[in-house]
Amino acid sequence: MSVTLALTAGLGALAVLGVPFAFAIMGVSALALVLADIEPAFLAQQLIAGSQSFSLLAIPLFMLAGEIMSAGGMSQRLVEAAGTLVRHRTGGLAMVTVIAALIFSAISGSAPATTAAIGGIMIPAMVRAGYSAPFAASIAVSAGVLGPLIPPSIAFVIWGIVAEQSIGKLFLSGVVPGFAIAAGLLVICWWHARRHGVPKQPKADWAEIRRAFVAGRWALLSPILVLGGIYGGVFTPTEAAAMSCLYALVIGLLVERRIKLADLSGIVLGALRTSAMVTSIIAVSTGFGVLIAQEQIATSFASWLADNIQEKWMALAGLNIAFFLLAAVMDEIAIMVVLGPMLIAIANKFGVDPIHFGSMIVVNVAIGMAAPPIGYCLFVGMAISKQSLASITRAIWPQIIVMLIVLMLTTYIPEFALMLQ
Amino acid sequence: GDALAQARPTIKIGWTTSDGAQDPYAMAAHYFKEELAKRVGERIDVQLFANRALGDERPLLDGMRLGTVDMGVITNAVIAQVEPAYQINDMPFLFSDAAAAQRVLDGQVGQSLAQRLATKGVVNLGYCEGGFRQMINNTRPIVNPADLRGVKFRVLQSPIYVGMYTALGGTAVPMAWGETFTAVQQGAIDGLEIPLAVIDANKYYEVTKYLSMTNHIYSMIALLMSKRSHDRLAPDLRAAVQEAGTAATARQRTAAATNARALVGSLAQHGMTVNEVADPAAFRRAVMPMYESFRGAIGADIVRDALAAAG
Amino acid sequence: MRQVTGALAFVLKASLVLAVLVMFAAIVIQVVMRYVFLAAPPWSEELAVLMFSWATLGGLALGVREGFHVALTLLPEALPPAPRAALGRAIALFVAVLSGYLFWSGLRFMDMAGGSFSAAMEYPTEILNVMAPIAGALCCVFALEHALLPEREA
Ligand code: NA
Ligand code: NA
C-alpha cells in the first residue's frame, strides 16, 4: 500500500468507522511512518510542534471568557438586552446571533473562537426561545465564518505572508463578502422562523428596554473594552482573549458577585473540554500536513490542473472545488500554507489579481470552518449544543448554500471583493 | 517508482519563508540544488519545500536530528537553542560589516561552531546571509542610543535581544511574530527590528515610518543537513554535497548583498524615512557588558576568538 | 482498574485547570507590564504556550476518558446495540494501541532531541517533550478502560 493511499483513503475509512478524528489522523500518520520507514519519533515531535503556537491560545481563552460570562449570567443579560430590540421580529433572536457574531468578528480573528463566544451565549438562548437545537447550533456555526472575514483575521495574515501581499488590502477584501454572508444568514433566520412558526416575542416598551440595558451594562461594555483595547493599541488580538476573561472574572467575582471562587475549576474545565476538541485536532494535523506535503499529492493535482485547463473560469472553479473538498479532510490553515505557493502560481498563470485571489481563498477557508463533515466552527457548535454531526448537517445546508453563492460572487466578480480598495 | 526511488537518493530541503526570488532562505536552497546538480547531475533528487511546508524552524531542526528532515535553511537564533555556542552570531554590534562576519564564520570560529553542531547530529554546509538586522519604528529615527528611550520595540523571545535593548536604554517587548504586524499597526508597540528583506516581504513599510540602519545584529542563516541523511549518501556524493554547500553559500552571500542595496532604495520609495546612525561605536560601547554575561553560555574561547577576528 | 483511572483522571483534571489558569495569568501579566510599566517580561509568552501545550495534549487524554472527541457518528448510530458496542470496543482498542505507539514515539523523541533549551526562559526542552509520552500513556490507559470495561459508557 502506498503512503498516499494510506494518508487519504485510510483517513476516510477510519473516520467513517467512527474513530475520533484526532486519532484517525494520528493513526494514518503512524501508518505512513511504518510504510515509508520514517523515524517513529516523528509522531511525538510533530504533536509537540503542533501545540506550540501563541495564536492558538485565543481558542481556550475565548472559550473561557464565554464560560465565565455564562456562569455569571452576563451572557443571559446581554441576550435579553439585545433581544428587546429585535425579538418581536420574525427570527429576531437568531438574527441577534448573526449581528452579535458580526460585531464580535471585529474583535476576534478566529472562526472557532467566534462560534464559541457567541454560540456559548446564544445557542441556549435560542433553544429557550423555541428554536430547534440543531438550527440554533447551525446558525452559531455559520456565524463563526464571519470571524476570519471581518478584520482582524488570522487567515488573512497567514495568506498575506504566504502570498507576499499587503495584509491591509487583504483585510479590506474580506469585508464585503463578510457582510454579504451576514445578510444571507439574516434572511435564513427570518425564513426559518416563518416556516417553523417560531413564536415571536412581545415588543418591548421603552421602560423594559431601559431596564434590560441597565441590567446588561457590564456585558454590553465588554465588546467595547476589547475593540477599544485592540484598536487603541493596548493589546493584540490574542491577548484580547485573556483580557475578556479578566473582565468577565472581575465583573462576576467582584462587581456582580454571581460567581464564587469555588465555581472556578468547573468553569475552567468546561472551557478546556471545548477547546481541547479543536486544538487536539490542530495539533495532530501538523504532522499529517508535513507527510501530505512530502507526498506531493497536492503538487501533482495542481500541475495537472495547470496542464489540462485553459479557461480562467474553469481554473477558478476547479481551485474552489478542490479547496472545498480538501478542507473536508484537512486543516484549512494548513492547506493555505502547504498549497499556497502552487495556488499562487496557477492564479498568476491565469492573470488573477493577487488581492482578489486572496479574498477568494480566505472566503473558501472560512466556509470550510463551518461546512460538514470537518470544520472547527462545526466542532465547537457540536460541543456547545451537544448535537450530533448528522443533525447539524441537516440544519446547516441552507447556510452553506448562501455562503457558496457569496463564494461564487467573490470568485467571478472581482469588483465585489475589491470594492473597498 | 519505488525501486527507482531507492536507487536515487532524495534530499528534501525545508525553510519557513516564501519561495520568492529575493528571499535569502529560498536563494540558499535553490542555489544548493543548482550547484549539486552541476556536480552529480541526476544522481540525487533535491526537492524544495518553502513556506513551512515541512514545519517551523524548531521542528525542522529537531527533524534533522531525528533524520526525518534531510536539510533546512535555519535562522541562527533557533540553532542556538540546540547548540548555545551559536549565540555568538547574535551578539549585537559584533561585526562592523558583512565582510567581518564572513571572515569570522569562514575561519576558526565557524569551524568550531560546526564541530559542536555535528555532535548534535546536524552537519553545517554553509553560513549564508539573512542581512543585517535594522530597526524600524513610528516614533523617531534612531540616530544615537538615546533615541531609543521610551520606544517599544518588538523583539524575538531571546535574552540577547532583550539584553541589547536594556543595555542601550530602550524598551524590548518580546512578542510572537504572528501578532507583530497588527500590534505595530494598532500601536501596541512602536516598532521592531528585522532584516531589510523581511521588512519588504511582509509589507512593514505600510505600517512603519522610520528605517534606521543600525546594523545591530548580523543575521546568519545556515544551510544545514541531517547527519543521518548525510551519512546515508555514498562517499563521493557526500563530498559533492559539501562542495555544493560551499558554492551555494558564496553565491547566496553575493546575491543577498546586491538585494540589500536595492531594498534600501525600494523601502524609501515606499515612503519609509531612512537614516544612518551617527556613531556605531557608541552603540557598541553600550552593549559591551553583555559580552561578559554571555561568556559562560557561549564559551570563553569562542567569544575571545570572535572578538579578535571581528577586529 | 476503575480506582486507578479515577485517580489519574483527577490528577489530570487538576493539572489542566492549573495550566489554563497559569496561561491566562501569564498573558494578563504581559499586557499589564507592557502597558503600565513599559516592560513586558520575556518569559510570559513562552510560559503561556508551554501551558497551552499541556492543555492540548492533556486535553487529548481527558477527551479519551470522557469521550468528548469529535467523530463521525453516522455509521455507529445506524447499528443495532450489540454490534454498536462491539465497534465501540474495537475503536477503543485501536486508540489504546495507537496511544501506546505515541508513548514509545515520545520516549524516542526525548532521547534523540535532548539537551536543548527554550528561547526565552531557557528551560530544558525535556519539560515540553515529556508531555508526548505522558499524554500517550494516559490516552492508552483510558482507552483500555473503555475497551475492557465498556459498561461505564451506558
Ligand atoms: Na475578525
Ligand atoms: Na469543512
PDB file of N, CA and C and ligand atoms in Angstrom, chain A residues 324 327-330 332 367-376 378, ligand 2:
ATOM      1  N   PHE A 324     -12.383  23.249  -1.424  1.00  0.00           N
ATOM      2  CA  PHE A 324     -13.533  22.932  -0.587  1.00  0.00           C
ATOM      3  C   PHE A 324     -13.509  21.455  -0.162  1.00  0.00           C
ATOM      4  N   ALA A 327     -10.695  20.809   2.271  1.00  0.00           N
ATOM      5  CA  ALA A 327     -10.997  21.359   3.597  1.00  0.00           C
ATOM      6  C   ALA A 327     -11.886  20.410   4.391  1.00  0.00           C
ATOM      7  N   ALA A 328     -12.486  19.433   3.697  1.00  0.00           N
ATOM      8  CA  ALA A 328     -13.301  18.449   4.403  1.00  0.00           C
ATOM      9  C   ALA A 328     -12.434  17.445   5.147  1.00  0.00           C
ATOM     10  N   VAL A 329     -11.169  17.291   4.759  1.00  0.00           N
ATOM     11  CA  VAL A 329     -10.326  16.296   5.433  1.00  0.00           C
ATOM     12  C   VAL A 329      -9.060  16.898   6.022  1.00  0.00           C
ATOM     13  N   MET A 330      -8.866  18.197   5.891  1.00  0.00           N
ATOM     14  CA  MET A 330      -7.583  18.765   6.304  1.00  0.00           C
ATOM     15  C   MET A 330      -7.802  20.144   6.902  1.00  0.00           C
ATOM     16  N   GLU A 332      -7.744  23.916   7.314  1.00  0.00           N
ATOM     17  CA  GLU A 332      -7.749  24.949   6.274  1.00  0.00           C
ATOM     18  C   GLU A 332      -6.470  25.785   6.295  1.00  0.00           C
ATOM     19  N   ILE A 367     -15.517  29.249   4.864  1.00  0.00           N
ATOM     20  CA  ILE A 367     -16.648  28.332   4.688  1.00  0.00           C
ATOM     21  C   ILE A 367     -16.269  26.931   5.173  1.00  0.00           C
ATOM     22  N   GLY A 368     -15.038  26.533   4.867  1.00  0.00           N
ATOM     23  CA  GLY A 368     -14.561  25.222   5.282  1.00  0.00           C
ATOM     24  C   GLY A 368     -14.625  25.018   6.789  1.00  0.00           C
ATOM     25  N   MET A 369     -14.534  26.114   7.554  1.00  0.00           N
ATOM     26  CA  MET A 369     -14.594  26.015   9.013  1.00  0.00           C
ATOM     27  C   MET A 369     -15.985  25.567   9.488  1.00  0.00           C
ATOM     28  N   ALA A 370     -17.003  25.847   8.653  1.00  0.00           N
ATOM     29  CA  ALA A 370     -18.375  25.531   9.056  1.00  0.00           C
ATOM     30  C   ALA A 370     -18.948  24.336   8.316  1.00  0.00           C
ATOM     31  N   ALA A 371     -18.394  24.033   7.128  1.00  0.00           N
ATOM     32  CA  ALA A 371     -19.009  23.009   6.278  1.00  0.00           C
ATOM     33  C   ALA A 371     -18.724  21.607   6.804  1.00  0.00           C
ATOM     34  N   PRO A 372     -19.739  20.745   6.938  1.00  0.00           N
ATOM     35  CA  PRO A 372     -19.538  19.370   7.358  1.00  0.00           C
ATOM     36  C   PRO A 372     -18.717  18.615   6.302  1.00  0.00           C
ATOM     37  N   PRO A 373     -18.051  17.538   6.680  1.00  0.00           N
ATOM     38  CA  PRO A 373     -18.089  16.890   7.992  1.00  0.00           C
ATOM     39  C   PRO A 373     -17.000  17.354   8.952  1.00  0.00           C
ATOM     40  N   ILE A 374     -15.999  18.127   8.486  1.00  0.00           N
ATOM     41  CA  ILE A 374     -14.939  18.574   9.388  1.00  0.00           C
ATOM     42  C   ILE A 374     -14.846  20.080   9.324  1.00  0.00           C
ATOM     43  N   GLY A 375     -14.834  20.743  10.441  1.00  0.00           N
ATOM     44  CA  GLY A 375     -14.661  22.185  10.468  1.00  0.00           C
ATOM     45  C   GLY A 375     -14.646  22.609  11.918  1.00  0.00           C
ATOM     46  N   TYR A 376     -13.747  23.536  12.262  1.00  0.00           N
ATOM     47  CA  TYR A 376     -13.579  23.881  13.671  1.00  0.00           C
ATOM     48  C   TYR A 376     -14.825  24.528  14.269  1.00  0.00           C
ATOM     49  N   LEU A 378     -17.788  23.972  13.337  1.00  0.00           N
ATOM     50  CA  LEU A 378     -18.716  22.859  13.451  1.00  0.00           C
ATOM     51  C   LEU A 378     -18.478  22.078  14.753  1.00  0.00           C
TER      52      LEU A 378
HETATM   53 NA    NA D   2     -15.152  21.744   6.381  1.00  0.00          NA
END
